């Protein structure tokens, strides 16, 4: 048996990312709820921003969120210098704070047994820890509603004081509200903040207060110097109210992410006391969802409505009926057309995820049988490349190993589709299923040790082992296929990158050649102009020379006719000499112009 020192050493042993699967299996085996992942993350001192990123990256998938949350913790992505490094002792303490005292006790007990090297209970008597009874959901809802009503009252008083001191006009608030979606209400004639909030009260409540938040962000700011010095608004300052609203939002967020719909059976109806009724500005929507949704949270339901209708609706009433979930809530009458259009265009998608009935003000838009097969829906969603549907269906319990009558397998279809996000979702789901079966096997091992003579349990254990082996083989096969696909995808990316680089070089070379051609064309054009000018000058000079020669010849003939006697012979010789000299000059000039022209043409051909 382990001593106290050995037990403490085992519990305080520092954990790392290589312990991830072990930590998850311990939590699942001992009954920790995946839907409490956000509260657990807070108790493990993971930042709100990191938890928000986890939620955004794993929509409607509590198992994946829990795994990502614990990954942050085991990678020491928090202030471990202040809160200490990860250990099973700190995990048990965090689990206990979330409200799972029995799970915490089991974790501590298992570590104590494991430290001795033997998986058996100690003979030493123990004081068994009795976990505290969780608060009634109705009480939590009542507390939330009362806190919200008190917060609304303080906000109204704060705004009324600003109106009183003429720092704000009621009409300004009314106009701001109309610009933020409340366009179908008459708010212009309202004179007080209280009457304004009464008029819009069916547009907000304690489960959805987005309208109130934008009002607070707009008009509740830090105190000015004048406000601080005079002391007015000190009891309900904008800064204090903003902090109070942030605290309420955090508390509500934990509630929405932790409470399953079946936990809320009748609680919201009791809180309201009466059924909701439509008004001049609002109408009733009724949605019925197939079995399986009762294990989901309000946040999951909000995500579905936000995905299908591009808005967050206000839940004023919620009731659970056997085998299905029936949701009733109010929406603005101005939204009827958009909601009707969305249901008509997305009816097939809604049916795949379990929505089989939808009506608005008794006008039935969707009415199908409650016989949806989530496994078949998962196959269809993967084929259609619908990431949101795949994530939601896996959370609803669809089998990631499912194979339909055509022999199509979920992961193989995902790999063929090439959507990496869908592939990752299915891979995480298959890993989680293997861990669950392994955890079940360990539980069966314990039960088998207690009841060695139970043949039925032995047969069940053998079947579980066989199923685990088959799933493990299939998991290995899927991982191999996935790795092959990733390698092919990586090679394809590399080939594309090489082709792009080569194409860029070719384009650069073509651009350079085009630039050279443009320069040469410009030079040739200029030289052609110079040659034309030289040819024109040559022609003109030739004509001038011929004219001058003709003129001199004419002059010589005239002189020859006038002169007589012994000078005649000498004049003829002089005239002949002049003619020859002029011809030589003309020939020399023609030769010079010809050489210049040929030189210009030669330069142009060289280019």
Coordinates of C-alpha atoms in Angstrom, one line a residue:
X1 CA 0.0 0.0 0.0
X2 CA 1.2 3.5 -0.8
X3 CA 2.3 5.8 1.9
X4 CA 1.0 9.3 2.3
X5 CA 4.2 10.7 0.9
X6 CA 4.0 8.5 -2.2
X7 CA 0.4 9.5 -2.8
X8 CA 1.2 13.2 -2.6
X9 CA 4.2 12.7 -4.9
X10 CA 2.0 11.0 -7.5
X11 CA -0.7 13.7 -7.3
X12 CA 1.8 16.5 -7.5
X13 CA 3.7 15.0 -10.5
X14 CA 4.0 17.6 -13.2
X15 CA 2.0 16.9 -16.3
X16 CA 2.8 17.8 -20.0
X17 CA 1.1 17.5 -23.4
X18 CA 2.1 13.9 -23.6
X19 CA -0.4 13.2 -20.8
X20 CA -3.3 14.6 -22.7
X21 CA -5.0 11.3 -23.6
X22 CA -4.6 10.0 -20.1
X23 CA -6.1 13.2 -18.5
X24 CA -9.1 13.1 -20.9
X25 CA -9.7 9.4 -20.3
X26 CA -9.7 9.9 -16.6
X27 CA -12.3 12.7 -16.8
X28 CA -14.5 10.7 -19.2
X29 CA -14.2 7.5 -17.3
X30 CA -15.2 9.1 -14.0
X31 CA -18.2 10.9 -15.4
X32 CA -17.1 14.5 -16.0
X33 CA -19.5 16.3 -18.4
X34 CA -17.9 17.6 -21.6
X35 CA -20.3 20.5 -21.6
X36 CA -18.6 21.9 -18.5
X37 CA -15.3 22.5 -20.4
X38 CA -15.5 26.3 -20.3
X39 CA -16.0 26.3 -16.5
X40 CA -13.2 23.8 -16.0
X41 CA -10.9 26.0 -18.3
X42 CA -11.7 29.0 -16.1
X43 CA -10.8 27.1 -12.9
X44 CA -7.5 25.9 -14.6
X45 CA -6.7 29.7 -15.1
X46 CA -6.9 29.6 -18.9
X47 CA -7.6 33.1 -20.2
X48 CA -11.1 34.1 -21.5
X49 CA -9.6 35.0 -24.9
X50 CA -8.1 31.5 -25.3
X51 CA -11.4 29.9 -24.2
X52 CA -13.2 32.1 -26.7
X53 CA -10.8 30.9 -29.5
X54 CA -11.4 27.3 -28.5
X55 CA -15.2 27.7 -28.8
X56 CA -14.9 29.5 -32.1
X57 CA -12.7 26.8 -33.6
X58 CA -14.9 23.9 -32.4
X59 CA -18.5 25.1 -32.8
X60 CA -21.1 22.8 -31.2
X61 CA -18.5 20.2 -30.3
X62 CA -18.1 19.9 -26.6
X63 CA -15.7 17.0 -26.8
X64 CA -13.3 18.9 -29.1
X65 CA -13.6 22.0 -26.9
X66 CA -12.7 20.0 -23.8
X67 CA -9.7 18.5 -25.6
X68 CA -8.5 21.9 -26.9
X69 CA -9.0 23.4 -23.4
X70 CA -6.9 20.7 -21.7
X71 CA -4.3 21.1 -24.5
X72 CA -3.8 24.7 -23.5
X73 CA -3.4 23.7 -19.9
X74 CA -1.0 20.8 -20.5
X75 CA 1.1 23.1 -22.8
X76 CA 1.4 25.5 -19.9
X77 CA -0.4 28.3 -21.9
X78 CA -1.3 30.1 -18.7
X79 CA 0.4 31.9 -15.8
X80 CA 1.9 28.7 -14.3
X81 CA 4.4 30.8 -12.3
X82 CA 1.5 32.2 -10.3
X83 CA -0.9 29.2 -10.2
X84 CA 1.5 26.3 -10.4
X85 CA 2.3 23.7 -13.1
X86 CA -0.3 21.1 -14.2
X87 CA -0.8 18.1 -12.0
X88 CA -3.5 15.6 -11.2
X89 CA -4.0 17.3 -7.8
X90 CA -4.7 20.7 -9.5
X91 CA -7.0 19.0 -12.0
X92 CA -9.0 17.3 -9.2
X93 CA -9.2 20.7 -7.3
X94 CA -10.5 22.4 -10.5
X95 CA -13.1 19.6 -11.1
X96 CA -14.3 19.9 -7.5
X97 CA -14.8 23.7 -7.9
X98 CA -16.9 23.2 -11.0
X99 CA -19.2 21.0 -8.9
X100 CA -18.1 17.5 -9.7
X101 CA -16.8 16.5 -6.2
X102 CA -17.4 12.8 -6.8
X103 CA -15.3 12.9 -10.0
X104 CA -12.5 14.8 -8.1
X105 CA -12.6 12.2 -5.4
X106 CA -12.2 9.3 -7.9
X107 CA -9.3 11.1 -9.6
X108 CA -7.5 11.4 -6.3
X109 CA -8.4 7.8 -5.3
X110 CA -7.2 6.4 -8.6
X111 CA -3.9 8.2 -8.3
X112 CA -3.5 6.9 -4.7
X113 CA -4.1 3.3 -5.9
X114 CA -1.8 3.7 -8.9
X115 CA 1.1 5.0 -6.9
X116 CA 1.6 1.6 -5.2
X117 CA 1.8 -0.1 -8.6
X118 CA -1.4 -2.1 -7.9
X119 CA -4.8 -1.3 -9.3
X120 CA -6.7 -2.4 -6.2
X121 CA -8.5 -0.7 -3.3
X122 CA -6.7 -0.2 0.0
X123 CA -8.0 -2.1 3.0
X124 CA -7.6 1.1 5.1
X125 CA -11.0 2.6 5.9
X126 CA -11.6 5.9 4.2
X127 CA -13.9 8.8 4.7
X128 CA -15.9 9.0 1.4
X129 CA -16.3 12.5 0.1
X130 CA -19.9 13.2 -0.7
X131 CA -20.2 15.7 -3.5
X132 CA -22.5 18.7 -2.9
X133 CA -25.9 18.7 -4.5
X134 CA -25.9 21.0 -7.6
X135 CA -28.1 24.0 -7.5
X136 CA -31.6 23.5 -8.9
X137 CA -31.8 24.9 -12.4
X138 CA -34.9 26.8 -11.6
X139 CA -33.0 28.6 -8.8
X140 CA -30.2 29.5 -11.2
X141 CA -32.7 30.8 -13.7
X142 CA -34.4 32.8 -11.0
X143 CA -31.1 34.3 -9.8
X144 CA -30.1 35.2 -13.4
X145 CA -33.5 36.8 -14.0
X146 CA -33.4 38.8 -10.8
X147 CA -29.9 40.0 -11.4
X148 CA -30.8 41.1 -14.9
X149 CA -33.9 43.0 -13.7
X150 CA -31.8 44.7 -11.1
X151 CA -29.2 45.6 -13.7
X152 CA -31.9 47.0 -16.0
X153 CA -33.3 49.1 -13.2
X154 CA -29.9 50.6 -12.5
X155 CA -29.3 51.4 -16.2
X156 CA -32.7 53.1 -16.5
X157 CA -31.9 55.3 -13.4
X158 CA -28.5 56.1 -14.8
X159 CA -29.9 57.3 -18.1
X160 CA -32.7 59.2 -16.4
X161 CA -30.2 61.1 -14.3
X162 CA -28.3 62.0 -17.4
X163 CA -31.6 63.3 -19.0
X164 CA -32.3 65.2 -15.8
X165 CA -29.0 67.0 -15.9
X166 CA -29.4 67.5 -19.6
X167 CA -26.5 65.4 -20.5
X168 CA -28.8 63.3 -22.7
X169 CA -32.1 63.4 -24.5
X170 CA -34.7 60.6 -24.4
X171 CA -35.3 61.2 -28.1
X172 CA -31.6 60.5 -28.8
X173 CA -31.8 57.1 -27.1
X174 CA -35.0 56.3 -29.0
X175 CA -33.4 57.2 -32.3
X176 CA -30.3 55.1 -31.5
X177 CA -32.5 52.1 -30.6
X178 CA -34.4 52.4 -34.0
X179 CA -31.1 52.5 -35.8
X180 CA -30.1 49.2 -34.1
X181 CA -32.9 47.1 -35.4
X182 CA -36.1 48.2 -33.7
X183 CA -37.6 49.9 -36.7
X184 CA -41.2 48.7 -36.3
X185 CA -42.0 50.4 -33.1
X186 CA -43.2 54.0 -32.4
X187 CA -40.7 55.5 -30.1
X188 CA -40.7 59.1 -31.0
X189 CA -43.5 60.2 -28.7
X190 CA -42.0 58.6 -25.6
X191 CA -40.8 61.2 -23.0
X192 CA -39.0 59.2 -20.4
X193 CA -36.4 56.5 -20.3
X194 CA -38.7 54.2 -18.3
X195 CA -41.4 54.4 -20.9
X196 CA -38.9 53.7 -23.6
X197 CA -37.6 50.6 -21.9
X198 CA -41.1 49.4 -21.3
X199 CA -41.9 49.8 -25.0
X200 CA -39.0 47.6 -26.1
X201 CA -39.2 45.0 -23.3
X202 CA -40.1 42.2 -25.7
X203 CA -36.9 42.8 -27.6
X204 CA -34.6 41.7 -24.7
X205 CA -34.6 39.4 -21.6
X206 CA -32.2 37.8 -19.2
X207 CA -31.1 35.1 -21.7
X208 CA -30.5 37.6 -24.6
X209 CA -29.6 41.2 -23.9
X210 CA -27.7 42.2 -27.1
X211 CA -29.9 45.3 -27.5
X212 CA -29.2 46.4 -23.9
X213 CA -25.5 45.9 -24.4
X214 CA -25.3 48.3 -27.4
X215 CA -27.2 50.9 -25.4
X216 CA -24.7 50.5 -22.5
X217 CA -21.7 50.7 -24.8
X218 CA -23.1 53.9 -26.3
X219 CA -24.3 55.9 -23.3
X220 CA -22.6 54.4 -20.2
X221 CA -19.1 55.7 -20.3
X222 CA -16.4 56.6 -17.8
X223 CA -17.1 59.6 -15.5
X224 CA -16.1 63.0 -16.8
X225 CA -14.1 65.3 -14.5
X226 CA -17.2 67.4 -13.8
X227 CA -19.3 64.3 -12.9
X228 CA -16.5 63.0 -10.6
X229 CA -16.1 66.4 -8.8
X230 CA -19.8 67.1 -8.3
X231 CA -20.4 63.6 -7.2
X232 CA -23.6 62.9 -9.1
X233 CA -24.0 59.5 -10.6
X234 CA -21.5 58.1 -8.1
X235 CA -23.8 55.3 -7.0
X236 CA -24.6 54.1 -10.5
X237 CA -21.6 55.3 -12.5
X238 CA -21.3 54.2 -16.1
X239 CA -18.0 52.4 -15.4
X240 CA -19.5 50.5 -12.4
X241 CA -22.6 49.5 -14.5
X242 CA -20.4 48.3 -17.4
X243 CA -18.4 46.1 -15.0
X244 CA -21.6 44.7 -13.5
X245 CA -22.9 43.9 -17.0
X246 CA -19.7 42.2 -17.9
X247 CA -19.9 40.1 -14.8
X248 CA -23.5 39.2 -15.6
X249 CA -22.6 38.3 -19.2
X250 CA -19.8 36.0 -18.0
X251 CA -22.2 34.2 -15.6
X252 CA -24.9 33.9 -18.3
X253 CA -22.3 32.5 -20.7
X254 CA -21.3 29.8 -18.3
X255 CA -24.9 28.9 -17.8
X256 CA -25.6 28.7 -21.6
X257 CA -22.6 26.5 -22.2
X258 CA -23.1 24.2 -19.2
X259 CA -26.8 23.4 -19.0
X260 CA -28.3 20.8 -21.3
X261 CA -31.8 21.3 -22.7
X262 CA -33.1 18.4 -20.7
X263 CA -31.8 20.0 -17.5
X264 CA -34.1 22.9 -18.2
X265 CA -37.3 20.8 -18.4
X266 CA -40.1 23.1 -17.2
X267 CA -37.6 25.5 -15.4
X268 CA -38.0 28.4 -17.8
X269 CA -41.8 28.0 -17.8
X270 CA -41.8 28.1 -14.0
X271 CA -39.6 31.1 -14.0
X272 CA -41.9 33.1 -16.3
X273 CA -45.1 31.7 -14.6
X274 CA -47.3 32.1 -17.7
X275 CA -47.0 31.1 -21.4
X276 CA -45.9 33.9 -23.7
X277 CA -48.4 35.5 -26.0
X278 CA -47.8 37.5 -29.3
X279 CA -48.1 41.3 -29.4
X280 CA -48.5 44.1 -32.0
X281 CA -44.7 44.0 -32.5
X282 CA -43.8 40.4 -31.9
X283 CA -44.9 36.9 -32.9
X284 CA -44.4 33.3 -31.7
X285 CA -42.1 30.8 -33.3
X286 CA -42.3 27.1 -32.4
X287 CA -39.6 24.7 -33.3
X288 CA -39.5 20.9 -32.6
X289 CA -36.3 19.0 -32.6
X290 CA -35.6 15.3 -32.7
X291 CA -34.3 13.3 -29.8
X292 CA -30.7 13.8 -29.1
X293 CA -31.1 17.6 -28.8
X294 CA -32.1 17.2 -25.2
X295 CA -28.4 16.5 -24.5
X296 CA -27.4 19.8 -26.2
X297 CA -27.1 23.2 -24.5
X298 CA -28.9 26.5 -25.0
X299 CA -25.7 27.8 -26.7
X300 CA -25.9 25.0 -29.2
X301 CA -29.5 25.8 -30.0
X302 CA -28.6 29.5 -30.4
X303 CA -25.8 28.6 -32.8
X304 CA -28.2 26.6 -34.9
X305 CA -30.7 29.5 -35.1
X306 CA -27.9 32.0 -35.8
X307 CA -26.6 29.8 -38.6
X308 CA -30.0 29.3 -40.2
X309 CA -31.5 32.7 -39.7
X310 CA -28.5 35.0 -39.3
X311 CA -29.7 36.3 -36.0
X312 CA -29.7 35.5 -32.3
X313 CA -33.3 35.0 -31.2
X314 CA -34.9 35.7 -27.8
X315 CA -35.9 32.7 -25.8
X316 CA -38.9 33.5 -23.6
X317 CA -40.2 30.0 -23.1
X318 CA -38.7 26.5 -23.4
X319 CA -40.3 23.1 -22.8
X320 CA -39.1 19.6 -23.2
X321 CA -41.4 16.8 -24.3
X322 CA -40.5 13.1 -24.3
X323 CA -38.4 12.1 -27.3
X324 CA -38.1 15.6 -28.6
X325 CA -37.4 19.2 -27.7
X326 CA -40.1 21.9 -28.3
X327 CA -38.8 25.5 -28.3
X328 CA -41.1 28.5 -28.2
X329 CA -39.9 32.1 -28.4
X330 CA -40.7 35.6 -29.7
X331 CA -39.3 37.3 -32.7
X332 CA -40.1 40.8 -34.2
X333 CA -43.0 40.8 -36.7
X334 CA -40.6 42.6 -39.1
X335 CA -38.5 39.4 -39.2
X336 CA -41.3 37.2 -40.5
X337 CA -40.5 37.5 -44.2
X338 CA -36.8 36.8 -43.6
X339 CA -37.5 33.8 -41.4
X340 CA -40.0 32.3 -43.8
X341 CA -37.6 32.7 -46.7
X342 CA -34.8 31.1 -44.6
X343 CA -36.9 28.1 -43.7
X344 CA -38.1 27.5 -47.3
X345 CA -34.5 27.6 -48.6
X346 CA -32.9 25.6 -45.8
X347 CA -35.6 23.1 -45.0
X348 CA -33.5 20.1 -46.1
X349 CA -30.5 21.2 -44.1
X350 CA -32.7 21.8 -41.0
X351 CA -34.2 18.3 -41.4
X352 CA -30.8 16.7 -41.5
X353 CA -29.8 18.1 -38.1
X354 CA -33.1 17.1 -36.5
X355 CA -35.5 20.1 -37.0
X356 CA -38.8 18.4 -38.0
X357 CA -41.3 21.1 -37.2
X358 CA -41.3 24.9 -37.6
X359 CA -44.2 27.4 -37.4
X360 CA -44.5 31.1 -37.0
X361 CA -47.8 32.5 -35.6
X362 CA -49.5 29.1 -36.2
X363 CA -48.4 29.2 -39.9
X364 CA -46.7 25.8 -40.3
X365 CA -43.6 26.2 -42.6
X366 CA -42.1 22.7 -41.9
X367 CA -43.7 19.5 -40.7
X368 CA -41.8 16.2 -41.1
X369 CA -41.8 12.9 -39.3
X370 CA -39.5 12.6 -36.3
X371 CA -37.4 9.8 -37.8
X372 CA -34.1 11.5 -38.8
X373 CA -31.0 9.2 -38.9
X374 CA -28.1 11.4 -37.8
X375 CA -25.6 8.8 -39.3
X376 CA -27.1 9.1 -42.8
X377 CA -27.3 12.9 -42.3
X378 CA -23.6 12.9 -41.5
X379 CA -22.8 11.1 -44.8
X380 CA -24.9 13.6 -46.7
X381 CA -23.4 16.7 -44.9
X382 CA -19.9 15.5 -45.8
X383 CA -20.8 15.0 -49.4
X384 CA -22.3 18.5 -49.5
X385 CA -19.2 20.0 -47.8
X386 CA -21.3 21.5 -44.9
X387 CA -18.8 22.0 -42.1
X388 CA -21.3 23.4 -39.7
X389 CA -23.7 20.5 -40.2
X390 CA -20.8 18.0 -39.7
X391 CA -19.8 19.6 -36.4
X392 CA -23.4 19.7 -35.2
X393 CA -24.2 16.1 -36.2
X394 CA -21.1 14.8 -34.4
X395 CA -22.2 16.6 -31.3
X396 CA -25.6 15.0 -31.7
X397 CA -24.0 11.6 -31.6
X398 CA -23.6 10.7 -35.3
X399 CA -21.1 7.8 -35.8
X400 CA -17.8 9.0 -37.4
X401 CA -17.2 5.3 -38.4
X402 CA -20.6 4.9 -40.2
X403 CA -20.7 3.2 -43.5
X404 CA -23.9 3.4 -45.6
X405 CA -25.6 0.8 -47.8
X406 CA -23.4 2.0 -50.8
X407 CA -20.2 1.3 -48.9
X408 CA -19.4 5.0 -48.4
X409 CA -17.5 5.7 -45.2
X410 CA -17.5 9.1 -43.5
X411 CA -13.8 9.7 -43.3
X412 CA -13.1 8.4 -46.8
X413 CA -15.7 10.8 -48.2
X414 CA -14.2 13.7 -46.2
X415 CA -10.7 12.9 -47.6
X416 CA -12.1 12.8 -51.1
X417 CA -13.8 16.1 -50.6
X418 CA -10.5 17.7 -49.4
X419 CA -12.1 20.0 -46.7
X420 CA -9.4 20.0 -44.0
X421 CA -11.7 21.4 -41.3
X422 CA -14.2 18.5 -41.9
X423 CA -11.4 16.0 -41.9
X424 CA -10.1 17.3 -38.6
X425 CA -13.6 17.2 -37.0
X426 CA -14.1 13.6 -38.0
X427 CA -10.5 12.6 -36.9
X428 CA -11.1 14.2 -33.4
X429 CA -14.4 12.4 -33.2
X430 CA -12.9 9.0 -34.1
X431 CA -10.1 9.5 -31.5
X432 CA -12.6 10.4 -28.8
X433 CA -14.7 7.3 -29.6
X434 CA -11.6 5.0 -29.3
X435 CA -10.8 6.7 -25.9
X436 CA -14.4 6.1 -24.7
X437 CA -14.2 2.5 -25.6
X438 CA -10.9 2.1 -23.9
X439 CA -12.3 3.8 -20.8
X440 CA -15.2 1.4 -20.9
X441 CA -12.8 -1.5 -21.2
X442 CA -11.0 -0.4 -18.1
X443 CA -14.3 -0.1 -16.2
X444 CA -15.2 -3.5 -17.4
X445 CA -11.9 -4.8 -16.2
X446 CA -12.6 -3.4 -12.7
X447 CA -16.1 -5.0 -12.7
X448 CA -14.6 -8.2 -13.9
X449 CA -12.2 -8.3 -11.0
X450 CA -15.1 -7.8 -8.6
X451 CA -17.4 -10.4 -10.3
X452 CA -15.0 -13.0 -11.7
X453 CA -17.8 -15.6 -12.0
X454 CA -20.0 -13.5 -14.3
X455 CA -19.9 -15.2 -17.7
X456 CA -22.1 -12.6 -19.3
X457 CA -19.7 -9.8 -18.3
X458 CA -16.8 -11.9 -19.7
X459 CA -18.6 -12.2 -23.1
X460 CA -19.3 -8.5 -23.1
X461 CA -15.7 -7.7 -22.2
X462 CA -14.5 -10.0 -25.1
X463 CA -16.9 -8.2 -27.5
X464 CA -15.6 -4.8 -26.3
X465 CA -12.0 -5.9 -26.7
X466 CA -12.8 -7.1 -30.2
X467 CA -14.6 -3.9 -31.1
X468 CA -11.7 -1.8 -29.7
X469 CA -9.2 -3.8 -31.8
X470 CA -11.3 -3.3 -34.9
X471 CA -11.7 0.4 -34.2
X472 CA -8.0 0.8 -33.5
X473 CA -7.2 -0.9 -36.8
X474 CA -9.7 1.3 -38.6
X475 CA -8.3 4.3 -36.8
X476 CA -4.7 3.4 -37.9
X477 CA -6.0 2.8 -41.5
X478 CA -7.8 6.2 -41.5
X479 CA -4.7 7.9 -40.1
X480 CA -2.6 6.4 -42.9
X481 CA -5.0 7.5 -45.5
X482 CA -5.2 11.0 -43.9
X483 CA -1.4 11.2 -43.9
X484 CA -1.2 10.1 -47.5
X485 CA -3.8 12.7 -48.4
X486 CA -1.9 15.5 -46.6
X487 CA 1.4 14.4 -48.3
X488 CA -0.3 14.5 -51.7
X489 CA -1.8 17.9 -50.9
X490 CA 1.6 19.2 -49.7
X491 CA 3.2 18.0 -52.9
X492 CA 0.5 19.6 -55.0
X493 CA 1.0 22.9 -53.2
X494 CA 4.8 22.6 -53.9
X495 CA 4.2 21.9 -57.6
X496 CA 1.8 24.8 -57.9
X497 CA 4.4 27.0 -56.2
X498 CA 7.1 25.9 -58.6
X499 CA 4.8 26.5 -61.6
X500 CA 3.9 29.9 -60.3
X501 CA 7.6 30.8 -59.9
X502 CA 8.5 29.6 -63.4
X503 CA 5.5 31.5 -64.9
X504 CA 6.7 34.7 -63.0
X505 CA 10.2 34.3 -64.5
X506 CA 8.8 33.8 -68.0
X507 CA 6.5 36.8 -67.6
X508 CA 9.5 38.9 -66.4
X509 CA 11.6 37.7 -69.4
X510 CA 8.7 38.5 -71.8
X511 CA 8.3 42.0 -70.3
X512 CA 12.1 42.6 -70.7
X513 CA 12.0 41.5 -74.3
X514 CA 9.0 43.7 -75.0
X515 CA 10.8 46.6 -73.5
X516 CA 13.9 46.0 -75.7
X517 CA 11.7 45.7 -78.8
X518 CA 9.9 49.0 -78.0
X519 CA 13.3 50.7 -77.6
X520 CA 14.6 49.3 -80.9
X521 CA 11.4 50.1 -82.8
X522 CA 11.6 53.7 -81.5
X523 CA 15.3 53.9 -82.6
X524 CA 14.5 52.4 -86.1
X525 CA 11.7 54.8 -86.6
X526 CA 14.0 57.7 -85.8
X527 CA 16.7 56.5 -88.1
X528 CA 14.1 55.9 -90.9
X529 CA 13.1 59.5 -90.5
X530 CA 16.8 60.6 -90.7
X531 CA 17.3 58.5 -93.9
X532 CA 14.3 60.0 -95.5
X533 CA 15.6 63.4 -94.7
X534 CA 19.0 62.6 -96.1
X535 CA 17.5 61.2 -99.3
X536 CA 15.3 64.3 -99.7
X537 CA 18.4 66.5 -99.2
X538 CA 20.4 64.4 -101.7
X539 CA 17.7 64.8 -104.3
X540 CA 17.4 68.5 -103.7
X541 CA 21.2 68.9 -103.9
X542 CA 21.3 66.9 -107.1
X543 CA 18.7 69.1 -108.6
X544 CA 20.6 72.2 -107.5
X545 CA 23.9 70.9 -109.0
X546 CA 22.2 70.0 -112.3
X547 CA 20.6 73.4 -112.5
X548 CA 24.0 75.1 -111.7
X549 CA 25.7 73.0 -114.3
X550 CA 23.1 73.8 -116.9
X551 CA 23.3 77.5 -116.1
X552 CA 27.1 77.5 -116.5
X553 CA 26.9 75.6 -119.7
X554 CA 24.4 78.1 -121.1
X555 CA 26.6 80.9 -120.1
X556 CA 29.6 79.3 -121.8
X557 CA 27.8 78.8 -125.0
X558 CA 26.7 82.4 -125.0
X559 CA 30.3 83.6 -124.5
X560 CA 31.5 81.2 -127.2
X561 CA 29.1 82.7 -129.7
X562 CA 30.1 86.3 -128.9
X563 CA 33.8 85.8 -128.8
X564 CA 35.5 85.5 -132.3
X565 CA 39.0 85.2 -133.6
X566 CA 41.9 83.6 -132.0
X567 CA 40.2 83.3 -128.7
X568 CA 37.7 80.8 -129.9
X569 CA 39.8 77.8 -129.5
X570 CA 41.1 78.9 -126.0
X571 CA 37.5 79.5 -124.8
X572 CA 36.3 76.1 -125.9
X573 CA 39.1 74.5 -123.9
X574 CA 38.2 76.7 -120.9
X575 CA 34.5 75.8 -121.2
X576 CA 35.3 72.1 -121.4
X577 CA 37.5 72.3 -118.4
X578 CA 34.7 74.1 -116.4
X579 CA 32.2 71.5 -117.4
X580 CA 34.4 68.7 -116.3
X581 CA 35.2 70.4 -113.0
X582 CA 31.4 70.9 -112.3
X583 CA 30.7 67.3 -113.1
X584 CA 33.4 66.1 -110.7
X585 CA 31.9 68.3 -107.9
X586 CA 28.4 66.9 -108.5
X587 CA 29.7 63.4 -108.5
X588 CA 31.7 64.0 -105.2
X589 CA 28.6 65.5 -103.5
X590 CA 26.4 62.6 -104.8
X591 CA 28.9 60.1 -103.5
X592 CA 29.1 61.7 -100.0
X593 CA 25.3 61.8 -99.7
X594 CA 25.1 58.1 -100.9
X595 CA 27.7 57.1 -98.3
X596 CA 25.8 58.9 -95.5
X597 CA 22.5 57.2 -96.5
X598 CA 24.1 53.7 -96.7
X599 CA 25.7 54.3 -93.2
X600 CA 22.3 55.1 -91.7
X601 CA 20.7 52.1 -93.3
X602 CA 23.5 49.8 -92.0
X603 CA 23.0 51.2 -88.5
X604 CA 19.2 50.5 -88.7
X605 CA 19.8 46.9 -89.8
X606 CA 22.3 46.3 -87.0
X607 CA 19.5 47.2 -84.5

